[in-house]
mmCIF file of C-alpha atoms in Angstrom:
data_model
loop_
_atom_site.group_PDB
_atom_site.id
_atom_site.type_symbol
_atom_site.label_atom_id
_atom_site.label_comp_id
_atom_site.label_asym_id
_atom_site.label_seq_id
_atom_site.Cartn_x
_atom_site.Cartn_y
_atom_site.Cartn_z
ATOM 1 C CA MET A 213 -19.576 -18.986 -3.254
ATOM 2 C CA SER A 214 -16.715 -19.851 -5.619
ATOM 3 C CA ILE A 215 -13.744 -17.572 -6.137
ATOM 4 C CA THR A 216 -14.806 -16.952 -9.754
ATOM 5 C CA THR A 217 -18.262 -15.848 -8.629
ATOM 6 C CA SER A 218 -16.636 -13.505 -6.107
ATOM 7 C CA PHE A 219 -14.631 -11.803 -8.840
ATOM 8 C CA VAL A 220 -17.730 -11.440 -11.013
ATOM 9 C CA ILE A 221 -19.717 -9.880 -8.161
ATOM 10 C CA ALA A 222 -16.818 -7.559 -7.239
ATOM 11 C CA GLY A 223 -16.530 -6.411 -10.859
ATOM 12 C CA LEU A 224 -20.281 -5.874 -11.084
ATOM 13 C CA ILE A 225 -20.309 -3.739 -7.930
ATOM 14 C CA ARG A 226 -17.562 -1.537 -9.334
ATOM 15 C CA PHE A 227 -19.279 -1.250 -12.713
ATOM 16 C CA LEU A 228 -22.663 -0.289 -11.246
ATOM 17 C CA LEU A 229 -21.096 2.382 -9.067
ATOM 18 C CA ILE A 230 -19.047 3.825 -11.932
ATOM 19 C CA ILE A 231 -22.147 4.286 -14.110
ATOM 20 C CA SER A 232 -24.232 5.580 -11.184
ATOM 21 C CA LYS A 233 -24.955 9.217 -10.322
ATOM 22 C CA TYR A 234 -22.632 8.885 -7.315
ATOM 23 C CA ALA A 235 -19.491 8.303 -9.396
ATOM 24 C CA GLN A 236 -18.682 12.007 -9.774
ATOM 25 C CA ILE A 237 -19.127 12.621 -6.045
ATOM 26 C CA ILE A 238 -16.814 9.708 -5.244
ATOM 27 C CA GLN A 239 -14.180 10.924 -7.709
ATOM 28 C CA ASN A 240 -14.092 14.342 -6.017
ATOM 29 C CA ARG A 241 -13.644 13.071 -2.470
ATOM 30 C CA ILE A 242 -10.275 14.052 -0.968
ATOM 31 C CA GLU A 243 -10.056 10.722 0.852
ATOM 32 C CA ILE A 244 -9.979 9.020 -2.544
ATOM 33 C CA SER A 245 -8.397 11.480 -4.981
ATOM 34 C CA THR A 246 -5.199 13.307 -4.039
ATOM 35 C CA PRO A 247 -3.015 15.701 -6.065
ATOM 36 C CA LEU A 248 -0.924 12.673 -6.949
ATOM 37 C CA ASN A 249 -3.556 10.208 -8.183
ATOM 38 C CA SER A 250 -6.549 12.322 -9.245
ATOM 39 C CA TRP A 251 -8.111 11.364 -12.591
ATOM 40 C CA LYS A 252 -8.863 15.036 -13.258
ATOM 41 C CA ARG A 253 -5.176 15.852 -13.083
ATOM 42 C CA VAL A 254 -4.281 12.846 -15.209
ATOM 43 C CA SER A 255 -6.785 13.983 -17.862
ATOM 44 C CA GLU A 256 -5.463 17.543 -17.703
ATOM 45 C CA GLY A 257 -1.884 16.340 -18.119
ATOM 46 C CA ALA A 258 -2.863 14.211 -21.124
ATOM 47 C CA PHE A 259 -4.661 17.190 -22.670
ATOM 48 C CA MET A 260 -1.573 19.413 -22.257
ATOM 49 C CA TYR A 261 0.695 16.705 -23.657
ATOM 50 C CA ASN A 262 -1.609 16.274 -26.650
ATOM 51 C CA ALA A 263 -1.437 20.039 -27.242
ATOM 52 C CA ASN A 264 2.396 19.905 -27.236
ATOM 53 C CA ILE A 265 2.591 21.635 -23.844
ATOM 54 C CA ASN A 266 4.948 20.127 -21.295
ATOM 55 C CA PRO A 267 2.651 19.149 -18.369
ATOM 56 C CA TYR A 268 5.611 19.071 -15.981
ATOM 57 C CA THR A 269 6.319 22.805 -16.227
ATOM 58 C CA GLY A 270 3.330 23.696 -14.035
ATOM 59 C CA ASP A 271 1.959 22.341 -10.779
ATOM 60 C CA MET A 272 -0.911 20.305 -12.194
ATOM 61 C CA TYR A 273 0.503 16.953 -13.282
ATOM 62 C CA HIS A 274 2.607 14.649 -11.093
ATOM 63 C CA GLU A 275 2.403 11.201 -12.663
ATOM 64 C CA ASN A 276 5.379 9.684 -14.448
ATOM 65 C CA PRO A 277 5.785 9.914 -18.265
ATOM 66 C CA LEU A 278 4.844 6.265 -18.791
ATOM 67 C CA ILE A 279 1.386 6.909 -17.323
ATOM 68 C CA LEU A 280 1.209 10.204 -19.223
ATOM 69 C CA VAL A 281 1.772 8.565 -22.605
ATOM 70 C CA ALA A 282 -0.494 5.615 -21.815
ATOM 71 C CA THR A 283 -3.419 7.757 -20.607
ATOM 72 C CA ASN A 284 -3.008 10.151 -23.521
ATOM 73 C CA PHE A 285 -3.319 7.212 -25.922
ATOM 74 C CA LEU A 286 -6.378 5.826 -24.131
ATOM 75 C CA ILE A 287 -8.135 9.190 -23.907
ATOM 76 C CA ASN A 288 -7.562 9.892 -27.601
ATOM 77 C CA LYS A 289 -8.219 6.428 -29.004
ATOM 78 C CA THR A 290 -10.573 4.547 -26.688
ATOM 79 C CA PRO A 291 -11.970 6.864 -23.969
ATOM 80 C CA LEU A 292 -15.030 4.660 -23.365
ATOM 81 C CA VAL A 293 -12.804 1.692 -22.470
ATOM 82 C CA ILE A 294 -10.996 3.480 -19.611
ATOM 83 C CA PRO A 295 -13.470 2.664 -16.774
ATOM 84 C CA TYR A 296 -13.565 -1.000 -17.845
ATOM 85 C CA LEU A 297 -9.771 -1.117 -18.009
ATOM 86 C CA ILE A 298 -9.504 0.300 -14.492
ATOM 87 C CA ILE A 299 -11.993 -2.291 -13.219
ATOM 88 C CA ALA A 300 -10.020 -5.032 -14.994
ATOM 89 C CA LEU A 301 -6.760 -3.806 -13.401
ATOM 90 C CA ASP A 302 -8.359 -3.789 -9.955
ATOM 91 C CA LEU A 303 -9.699 -7.309 -10.391
ATOM 92 C CA ALA A 304 -6.308 -8.409 -11.745
ATOM 93 C CA ALA A 305 -4.695 -7.055 -8.573
ATOM 94 C CA GLY A 306 -7.126 -9.153 -6.539
ATOM 95 C CA TRP A 307 -6.299 -12.230 -8.616
ATOM 96 C CA LEU A 308 -2.549 -11.729 -8.202
ATOM 97 C CA LEU A 309 -3.022 -11.377 -4.453
ATOM 98 C CA TYR A 310 -5.050 -14.604 -4.440
ATOM 99 C CA LYS A 311 -2.343 -16.541 -6.319
ATOM 100 C CA MET A 312 0.384 -14.965 -4.191
ATOM 101 C CA ALA A 313 -1.355 -16.040 -0.972
ATOM 102 C CA GLU A 314 -1.822 -19.530 -2.401
ATOM 103 C CA ARG A 315 1.901 -20.009 -2.910
ATOM 104 C CA PHE A 316 3.091 -18.263 0.253
ATOM 105 C CA ILE A 317 0.730 -20.114 2.594
ATOM 106 C CA HIS A 318 1.882 -23.453 1.158
ATOM 107 C CA GLU A 319 5.473 -22.366 1.679
ATOM 108 C CA MET A 320 4.756 -21.286 5.282
ATOM 109 C CA TYR A 321 2.899 -24.557 5.940
ATOM 110 C CA ASP A 322 5.764 -26.709 4.623
ATOM 111 C CA ASP A 323 8.303 -24.702 6.613
ATOM 112 C CA GLU A 324 6.269 -25.150 9.781
ATOM 113 C CA ARG A 325 5.841 -28.892 9.175
ATOM 114 C CA SER A 326 9.619 -29.273 8.962
ATOM 115 C CA LYS A 327 10.044 -27.637 12.401
ATOM 116 C CA LEU A 328 7.352 -29.519 14.325
ATOM 117 C CA SER A 329 9.920 -31.252 16.502
ATOM 118 C CA LYS A 330 11.018 -27.867 17.880
ATOM 119 C CA PHE A 331 7.496 -26.826 18.926
ATOM 120 C CA ALA A 332 5.887 -27.352 22.312
ATOM 121 C CA LYS A 333 3.367 -30.187 22.586
ATOM 122 C CA ASP A 334 0.400 -27.977 23.497
ATOM 123 C CA SER A 335 1.035 -25.480 20.676
ATOM 124 C CA GLU A 336 -1.021 -27.375 18.100
ATOM 125 C CA PRO A 337 -3.903 -24.829 18.052
ATOM 126 C CA LEU A 338 -1.382 -22.261 16.744
ATOM 127 C CA HIS A 339 -0.218 -24.360 13.798
ATOM 128 C CA ILE A 340 -1.162 -23.557 10.214
ATOM 129 C CA LYS A 341 -3.850 -26.087 9.327
ATOM 130 C CA THR A 342 -4.474 -27.853 6.041
ATOM 131 C CA THR A 343 -7.790 -26.000 5.699
ATOM 132 C CA ASP A 344 -5.836 -22.729 5.770
ATOM 133 C CA LEU A 345 -4.172 -23.696 2.506
ATOM 134 C CA THR A 346 -7.456 -23.123 0.666
ATOM 135 C CA GLU A 347 -9.169 -20.643 2.985
ATOM 136 C CA ILE A 348 -6.477 -18.007 3.454
ATOM 137 C CA PRO A 349 -5.998 -17.229 -0.288
ATOM 138 C CA VAL A 350 -9.767 -16.715 -0.526
ATOM 139 C CA TYR A 351 -9.718 -14.440 2.533
ATOM 140 C CA VAL A 352 -6.921 -12.378 0.982
ATOM 141 C CA ALA A 353 -8.823 -11.982 -2.284
ATOM 142 C CA MET A 354 -12.068 -11.140 -0.463
ATOM 143 C CA ALA A 355 -10.292 -8.631 1.769
ATOM 144 C CA TYR A 356 -9.223 -6.753 -1.349
ATOM 145 C CA LEU A 357 -12.193 -7.228 -3.672
ATOM 146 C CA PHE A 358 -14.909 -6.312 -1.153
ATOM 147 C CA ASN A 359 -13.080 -3.794 0.980
ATOM 148 C CA PRO A 360 -15.101 -0.541 0.668
ATOM 149 C CA TYR A 361 -11.831 1.372 0.423
ATOM 150 C CA SER A 362 -10.678 -0.546 -2.659
ATOM 151 C CA VAL A 363 -14.149 -0.379 -4.247
ATOM 152 C CA LEU A 364 -14.320 3.408 -3.820
ATOM 153 C CA ASN A 365 -10.735 3.736 -5.015
ATOM 154 C CA CYS A 366 -11.637 1.919 -8.245
ATOM 155 C CA VAL A 367 -14.852 3.911 -8.757
ATOM 156 C CA GLY A 368 -12.833 7.102 -8.218
ATOM 157 C CA LEU A 369 -10.723 6.137 -11.288
ATOM 158 C CA THR A 370 -7.528 6.922 -9.384
ATOM 159 C CA THR A 371 -4.094 5.869 -10.547
ATOM 160 C CA THR A 372 -3.738 4.116 -7.187
ATOM 161 C CA VAL A 373 -5.468 1.212 -8.940
ATOM 162 C CA TRP A 374 -2.333 0.971 -11.083
ATOM 163 C CA SER A 375 -0.163 1.122 -7.947
ATOM 164 C CA ASN A 376 -2.119 -1.677 -6.289
ATOM 165 C CA PHE A 377 -1.775 -3.790 -9.426
ATOM 166 C CA LEU A 378 1.992 -3.230 -9.496
ATOM 167 C CA LEU A 379 2.389 -4.060 -5.806
ATOM 168 C CA ALA A 380 0.234 -7.158 -6.214
ATOM 169 C CA GLY A 381 2.411 -8.172 -9.158
ATOM 170 C CA PHE A 382 5.504 -7.570 -7.049
ATOM 171 C CA PHE A 383 4.251 -9.817 -4.233
ATOM 172 C CA TYR A 384 3.127 -12.467 -6.711
ATOM 173 C CA CYS A 385 6.542 -12.550 -8.400
ATOM 174 C CA LEU A 386 8.176 -12.807 -4.971
ATOM 175 C CA SER A 387 6.048 -15.876 -4.280
ATOM 176 C CA ARG A 388 7.266 -17.329 -7.584
ATOM 177 C CA LYS A 389 10.883 -16.382 -6.728
ATOM 178 C CA ASN A 390 11.099 -14.478 -10.013
ATOM 179 C CA THR A 391 13.848 -11.928 -9.465
ATOM 180 C CA VAL A 392 13.629 -9.965 -12.717
ATOM 181 C CA PHE A 393 9.880 -9.415 -12.707
ATOM 182 C CA SER A 394 9.838 -8.688 -8.958
ATOM 183 C CA CYS A 395 12.360 -5.923 -9.543
ATOM 184 C CA LEU A 396 10.469 -4.693 -12.601
ATOM 185 C CA PHE A 397 7.136 -4.383 -10.758
ATOM 186 C CA LEU A 398 8.780 -2.700 -7.777
ATOM 187 C CA SER A 399 10.723 -0.318 -10.046
ATOM 188 C CA LEU A 400 7.544 0.682 -11.885
ATOM 189 C CA GLU A 401 5.802 1.405 -8.578
ATOM 190 C CA THR A 402 8.828 3.236 -7.163
ATOM 191 C CA GLN A 403 8.920 5.408 -10.280
ATOM 192 C CA ARG A 404 5.365 6.498 -9.526
ATOM 193 C CA ASN A 405 5.735 6.892 -5.747
ATOM 194 C CA PHE A 406 9.212 6.496 -4.297
ATOM 195 C CA TYR A 407 8.206 5.198 -0.838
ATOM 196 C CA PRO A 408 7.982 1.490 -1.833
ATOM 197 C CA PHE A 409 11.732 1.381 -2.487
ATOM 198 C CA VAL A 410 12.070 0.058 1.093
ATOM 199 C CA LEU A 411 10.389 -3.171 -0.049
ATOM 200 C CA ILE A 412 13.590 -4.135 -1.843
ATOM 201 C CA VAL A 413 14.942 -5.270 1.552
ATOM 202 C CA PRO A 414 12.308 -7.986 2.186
ATOM 203 C CA ALA A 415 12.533 -8.831 -1.513
ATOM 204 C CA MET A 416 16.256 -9.470 -1.146
ATOM 205 C CA LEU A 417 15.611 -11.668 1.895
ATOM 206 C CA ILE A 418 12.880 -13.700 0.174
ATOM 207 C CA LEU A 419 14.663 -14.144 -3.145
ATOM 208 C CA SER A 420 18.034 -15.058 -1.623
ATOM 209 C CA ARG A 421 16.791 -17.459 1.055
ATOM 210 C CA SER A 422 17.431 -21.159 0.714
ATOM 211 C CA GLY A 423 16.095 -22.990 3.750
ATOM 212 C CA ASP A 424 17.447 -21.124 6.778
ATOM 213 C CA LYS A 425 20.436 -19.716 4.903
ATOM 214 C CA LEU A 426 20.840 -16.460 2.997
ATOM 215 C CA ASN A 427 22.849 -16.258 -0.216
ATOM 216 C CA LYS A 428 24.634 -12.899 0.103
ATOM 217 C CA ALA A 429 25.692 -12.908 -3.543
ATOM 218 C CA LYS A 430 22.049 -13.361 -4.535
ATOM 219 C CA MET A 431 21.069 -10.441 -2.303
ATOM 220 C CA VAL A 432 23.548 -8.191 -4.072
ATOM 221 C CA GLN A 433 22.303 -9.475 -7.432
ATOM 222 C CA VAL A 434 18.694 -8.596 -6.556
ATOM 223 C CA LEU A 435 19.714 -5.093 -5.468
ATOM 224 C CA VAL A 436 21.748 -4.525 -8.642
ATOM 225 C CA ILE A 437 18.912 -5.729 -10.899
ATOM 226 C CA TYR A 438 16.479 -3.434 -9.077
ATOM 227 C CA LEU A 439 18.742 -0.391 -9.416
ATOM 228 C CA ILE A 440 19.459 -1.071 -13.099
ATOM 229 C CA THR A 441 15.742 -1.547 -13.803
ATOM 230 C CA PHE A 442 14.788 1.631 -11.927
ATOM 231 C CA VAL A 443 17.442 3.745 -13.650
ATOM 232 C CA GLY A 444 16.528 2.220 -17.026
ATOM 233 C CA LEU A 445 12.857 3.087 -16.557
ATOM 234 C CA ASN A 446 13.747 6.691 -15.778
ATOM 235 C CA PHE A 447 15.907 6.943 -18.882
ATOM 236 C CA GLY A 448 13.000 5.432 -20.819
ATOM 237 C CA ALA A 449 10.714 8.087 -19.341
ATOM 238 C CA PHE A 450 13.169 10.791 -20.445
ATOM 239 C CA TYR A 451 13.206 9.299 -23.945
ATOM 240 C CA LEU A 452 9.412 9.638 -24.127
ATOM 241 C CA ILE A 453 9.253 13.367 -23.305
ATOM 242 C CA GLN A 454 12.843 14.551 -23.778
ATOM 243 C CA ASP A 455 12.809 16.470 -20.486
ATOM 244 C CA TRP A 456 14.155 15.701 -17.014
ATOM 245 C CA ASN A 457 11.646 18.047 -15.331
ATOM 246 C CA PHE A 458 9.451 15.052 -14.616
ATOM 247 C CA LEU A 459 11.812 14.042 -11.781
ATOM 248 C CA ASN A 460 11.083 17.227 -9.853
ATOM 249 C CA ALA A 461 7.373 17.065 -10.731
ATOM 250 C CA THR A 462 7.083 13.503 -9.408
ATOM 251 C CA PHE A 463 9.728 12.672 -6.797
ATOM 252 C CA GLY A 464 10.291 16.315 -5.869
ATOM 253 C CA PHE A 465 6.575 16.967 -5.513
ATOM 254 C CA ILE A 466 6.167 13.983 -3.200
ATOM 255 C CA PHE A 467 9.296 14.635 -1.129
ATOM 256 C CA TYR A 468 8.884 18.397 -0.637
ATOM 257 C CA HIS A 469 5.092 18.178 -0.173
ATOM 258 C CA THR A 470 4.396 21.401 -2.058
ATOM 259 C CA ASP A 471 0.621 20.868 -2.276
ATOM 260 C CA LEU A 472 -1.126 21.266 1.081
ATOM 261 C CA THR A 473 -4.532 19.990 -0.045
ATOM 262 C CA PRO A 474 -6.035 18.059 2.915
ATOM 263 C CA ASN A 475 -6.034 14.251 2.706
ATOM 264 C CA ILE A 476 -6.163 11.296 5.106
ATOM 265 C CA GLY A 477 -2.461 11.666 5.889
ATOM 266 C CA LEU A 478 -0.556 13.642 8.522
ATOM 267 C CA PHE A 479 1.639 15.918 6.394
ATOM 268 C CA TRP A 480 -0.833 18.563 5.223
ATOM 269 C CA TYR A 481 -1.874 19.913 8.641
ATOM 270 C CA PHE A 482 1.610 20.108 10.113
ATOM 271 C CA PHE A 483 3.055 21.917 7.112
ATOM 272 C CA THR A 484 0.088 24.286 6.919
ATOM 273 C CA GLU A 485 0.739 25.325 10.525
ATOM 274 C CA MET A 486 4.536 25.085 10.401
ATOM 275 C CA PHE A 487 6.709 28.222 10.578
ATOM 276 C CA GLU A 488 8.673 28.385 7.338
ATOM 277 C CA HIS A 489 12.106 28.399 8.991
ATOM 278 C CA PHE A 490 11.327 25.018 10.601
ATOM 279 C CA ARG A 491 9.986 23.463 7.412
ATOM 280 C CA THR A 492 13.211 21.782 6.224
ATOM 281 C CA LEU A 493 13.868 20.136 9.591
ATOM 282 C CA PHE A 494 10.381 18.667 9.877
ATOM 283 C CA LEU A 495 10.223 17.775 6.200
ATOM 284 C CA TYR A 496 13.279 15.527 6.479
ATOM 285 C CA THR A 497 12.026 14.149 9.796
ATOM 286 C CA PHE A 498 8.633 13.228 8.344
ATOM 287 C CA GLN A 499 10.173 11.651 5.248
ATOM 288 C CA MET A 500 12.615 9.605 7.317
ATOM 289 C CA ASN A 501 9.679 8.444 9.430
ATOM 290 C CA ALA A 502 7.887 7.313 6.266
ATOM 291 C CA THR A 503 10.870 5.423 4.844
ATOM 292 C CA VAL A 504 14.051 4.314 6.610
ATOM 293 C CA LEU A 505 13.326 4.993 10.300
ATOM 294 C CA TYR A 506 11.585 1.639 10.878
ATOM 295 C CA LEU A 507 13.373 -0.257 8.119
ATOM 296 C CA PHE A 508 16.535 -1.251 9.984
ATOM 297 C CA PRO A 509 15.094 -2.255 13.380
ATOM 298 C CA LEU A 510 12.252 -4.185 11.744
ATOM 299 C CA THR A 511 14.661 -5.922 9.376
ATOM 300 C CA ILE A 512 16.860 -6.983 12.303
ATOM 301 C CA LYS A 513 13.823 -8.330 14.139
ATOM 302 C CA LEU A 514 12.000 -9.929 11.197
ATOM 303 C CA HIS A 515 14.833 -11.028 8.898
ATOM 304 C CA LYS A 516 13.672 -14.637 9.277
ATOM 305 C CA LYS A 517 10.087 -13.644 8.393
ATOM 306 C CA PRO A 518 10.561 -11.422 5.338
ATOM 307 C CA LEU A 519 6.934 -11.686 4.183
ATOM 308 C CA LEU A 520 5.752 -10.266 7.515
ATOM 309 C CA LEU A 521 8.437 -7.587 7.171
ATOM 310 C CA ALA A 522 7.081 -6.681 3.721
ATOM 311 C CA THR A 523 3.521 -6.528 5.105
ATOM 312 C CA ILE A 524 4.506 -4.237 7.990
ATOM 313 C CA LEU A 525 6.598 -1.957 5.778
ATOM 314 C CA THR A 526 3.797 -1.684 3.207
ATOM 315 C CA ALA A 527 1.424 -0.609 5.971
ATOM 316 C CA LEU A 528 3.853 1.890 7.511
ATOM 317 C CA ILE A 529 4.690 3.664 4.250
ATOM 318 C CA THR A 530 0.953 3.924 3.570
ATOM 319 C CA ILE A 531 0.250 5.511 6.950
ATOM 320 C CA PHE A 532 3.133 7.980 6.920
ATOM 321 C CA ARG A 533 3.504 8.922 3.237
ATOM 322 C CA SER A 534 2.796 12.470 2.102
ATOM 323 C CA TYR A 535 -0.243 11.859 -0.132
ATOM 324 C CA PRO A 536 -2.034 8.703 1.070
ATOM 325 C CA CYS A 537 -5.515 7.635 0.032
ATOM 326 C CA ILE A 538 -7.917 4.913 1.096
ATOM 327 C CA GLY A 539 -6.903 2.804 -1.910
ATOM 328 C CA ASP A 540 -3.421 2.428 -0.385
ATOM 329 C CA VAL A 541 -4.987 1.377 2.928
ATOM 330 C CA ALA A 542 -7.115 -1.267 1.194
ATOM 331 C CA PHE A 543 -4.048 -2.910 -0.320
ATOM 332 C CA TYR A 544 -2.054 -3.531 2.842
ATOM 333 C CA MET A 545 -5.181 -4.614 4.736
ATOM 334 C CA SER A 546 -5.687 -7.369 2.166
ATOM 335 C CA LEU A 547 -2.352 -8.896 3.225
ATOM 336 C CA PHE A 548 -3.388 -9.332 6.855
ATOM 337 C CA PRO A 549 -5.329 -12.628 6.385
ATOM 338 C CA LEU A 550 -1.961 -14.253 5.643
ATOM 339 C CA TRP A 551 -1.353 -14.036 9.394
ATOM 340 C CA LYS A 552 -4.588 -15.709 10.461
ATOM 341 C CA SER A 553 -2.654 -18.064 12.744
ATOM 342 C CA SER A 554 -1.633 -15.052 14.884
ATOM 343 C CA ALA A 555 -5.163 -13.626 15.097
ATOM 344 C CA ARG A 556 -5.893 -15.085 18.557
ATOM 345 C CA PHE A 557 -3.191 -12.821 20.020
ATOM 346 C CA MET A 558 -4.470 -9.618 18.407
ATOM 347 C CA ALA A 559 -6.081 -7.776 21.300
ATOM 348 C CA ASN A 560 -7.226 -4.555 19.641
ATOM 349 C CA ASN A 561 -9.380 -5.793 16.746
ATOM 350 C CA PHE A 562 -12.648 -4.410 18.083
ATOM 351 C CA ILE A 563 -11.137 -1.046 19.016
ATOM 352 C CA VAL A 564 -9.439 -0.704 15.621
ATOM 353 C CA PHE A 565 -12.623 -1.671 13.768
ATOM 354 C CA CYS A 566 -14.633 0.924 15.687
ATOM 355 C CA PHE A 567 -11.992 3.586 15.088
ATOM 356 C CA LEU A 568 -11.864 2.885 11.357
ATOM 357 C CA LEU A 569 -15.637 2.774 11.044
ATOM 358 C CA ILE A 570 -16.233 5.978 13.005
ATOM 359 C CA THR A 571 -13.429 8.000 11.402
ATOM 360 C CA SER A 572 -14.404 6.835 7.898
ATOM 361 C CA ALA A 573 -17.887 8.215 8.505
ATOM 362 C CA LEU A 574 -16.772 11.235 10.508
ATOM 363 C CA GLY A 575 -14.217 12.492 7.961
ATOM 364 C CA PRO A 576 -16.719 13.469 5.227
ATOM 365 C CA ILE A 577 -19.053 14.946 7.863
ATOM 366 C CA VAL A 578 -16.505 17.320 9.413
ATOM 367 C CA TRP A 579 -15.214 18.165 5.919
ATOM 368 C CA TYR A 580 -18.712 19.279 4.964
ATOM 369 C CA LEU A 581 -19.018 21.293 8.180
ATOM 370 C CA TRP A 582 -15.652 22.922 7.584
ATOM 371 C CA ILE A 583 -15.782 23.704 3.847
ATOM 372 C CA TYR A 584 -19.490 24.168 3.131
ATOM 373 C CA CYS A 585 -21.128 25.180 6.432
ATOM 374 C CA ASN A 586 -18.256 27.181 7.958
ATOM 375 C CA SER A 587 -19.223 25.773 11.343
ATOM 376 C CA ALA A 588 -15.945 23.865 11.847
ATOM 377 C CA ASN A 589 -12.279 24.336 10.994
ATOM 378 C CA ALA A 590 -9.205 22.379 9.903
ATOM 379 C CA ASN A 591 -8.696 21.031 13.422
ATOM 380 C CA PHE A 592 -11.919 19.038 13.174
ATOM 381 C CA TYR A 593 -10.917 17.310 9.953
ATOM 382 C CA PHE A 594 -7.342 16.744 11.093
ATOM 383 C CA GLY A 595 -8.683 15.211 14.309
ATOM 384 C CA ALA A 596 -10.564 12.639 12.229
ATOM 385 C CA THR A 597 -7.532 11.865 10.038
ATOM 386 C CA LEU A 598 -5.254 11.642 13.094
ATOM 387 C CA ALA A 599 -7.623 9.125 14.700
ATOM 388 C CA PHE A 600 -7.748 7.203 11.404
ATOM 389 C CA ALA A 601 -3.945 7.034 11.288
ATOM 390 C CA SER A 602 -3.798 6.053 14.977
ATOM 391 C CA ALA A 603 -6.191 3.163 14.340
ATOM 392 C CA GLN A 604 -3.937 1.918 11.553
ATOM 393 C CA ILE A 605 -0.884 2.163 13.821
ATOM 394 C CA PHE A 606 -2.725 0.143 16.473
ATOM 395 C CA LEU A 607 -3.535 -2.458 13.816
ATOM 396 C CA VAL A 608 0.042 -2.765 12.579
ATOM 397 C CA THR A 609 1.623 -2.925 16.040
ATOM 398 C CA ASP A 610 -1.027 -5.422 17.140
ATOM 399 C CA LEU A 611 -0.090 -7.712 14.249
ATOM 400 C CA LEU A 612 3.614 -7.390 15.052
ATOM 401 C CA PHE A 613 3.136 -8.188 18.743
ATOM 402 C CA ALA A 614 0.721 -11.024 17.933
ATOM 403 C CA SER A 615 3.271 -12.618 15.632
ATOM 404 C CA ASN A 616 5.941 -12.418 18.337
ATOM 405 C CA LYS A 617 3.584 -13.945 20.929
ATOM 406 C CA ARG A 618 2.739 -16.786 18.560
ATOM 407 C CA GLU A 619 6.419 -17.552 17.968
ATOM 408 C CA PHE A 620 7.005 -17.557 21.721
ATOM 409 C CA CYS A 621 4.049 -19.881 22.381
ATOM 410 C CA LEU A 622 5.118 -22.242 19.606
ATOM 411 C CA ARG A 623 8.402 -22.756 21.457
ATOM 412 C CA GLU A 624 7.182 -22.626 25.060
ATOM 413 C CA GLY A 625 3.571 -23.780 24.776
ATOM 414 C CA LEU A 626 0.219 -22.121 25.359
ATOM 415 C CA SER A 627 0.297 -23.062 29.033
ATOM 416 C CA VAL A 628 2.994 -20.418 29.558
ATOM 417 C CA ILE A 629 0.458 -17.688 28.810
ATOM 418 C CA SER A 630 -1.864 -19.030 31.512
ATOM 419 C CA LYS A 631 0.970 -19.170 34.050
ATOM 420 C CA ILE A 632 2.021 -15.590 33.292
ATOM 421 C CA ALA A 633 -1.589 -14.411 33.614
ATOM 422 C CA LEU A 634 -1.915 -16.103 37.050
ATOM 423 C CA GLU A 635 1.314 -14.585 38.304
#
């Protein structure tokens, strides 16, 4: 099956589900729609804006003004086009990921070829092969296009589709070494959900690297361009609505986690049960865990592998953010095929797959028992979401350890593993 055929089939699946009787059910699922990305809230905010009511004065709308103005225009002028536009954006994200993987895998292959003399003689099975140059980009695209999480996210008409497109554009521009557009895509995504700001660190490492050397002046330049772009976008947002309240309704809403609607994340349960006088302490602790806590040690460890650093950070901010959804999970999972050469050292694949499969099915079941049958409680649903998050953590740590084992075996040889096992 050609890559073009794959995109056609993926688009057709999304279209058939959107026009099906199940679309409304999917759009209302809390695993898909959160207070931050729900299409209902986006529509409500556009309606208020159209009626000359500031949507940021209440607690309904939490998207940035750029999305507000754009959705208001689409709803008023071409409402029938919106589902097709969302499908097109989702497919475009898949295409950008495909092209990104194409460039990065060639770059990784060439880098590895130049270091062959430093590798052990029996490490050949671990090398990136010429067949990987064509296969891995296809795997990346397939992992996004046909992941049930990304399909349901698109059918749910969530604004996470826009986020995935922006992140895909960011990674694609990194692969092209395009500093300005990399910073622009990341700034647009950070304006919607501030957690991805940590990705500026791997971006600085990728964009400033020349061979094995880092250009420190270039790193500073990338950071300055990103900050100027981000600040400029926020001033542009203020120009659109003439009100700074949007900062508190977007960044403030995410940081302070004021809406305790259950989702697949970890915040809602803890802050529902938390005594109010402990709230500030745990709020800052949780937000540090979702942003900078892992940034510095991972950067020290992976500064020579910035693409892997970006992959790990993308996964971690998805797991620990305040309002995650399955669309966010689908995006970082699509990056994992880039590390196919480390797959033989990933020991928990079967366990993680079973966890994800079971918790994905169990979540809606215990939600129904809790909300509709009154035969369960919040602990049941949180247990499912906690297991779902644990499976993702296993997956991320497994990839990190597998990458380290591969690097070790490239230097010392595969026979070392056998010797250690015998001892």
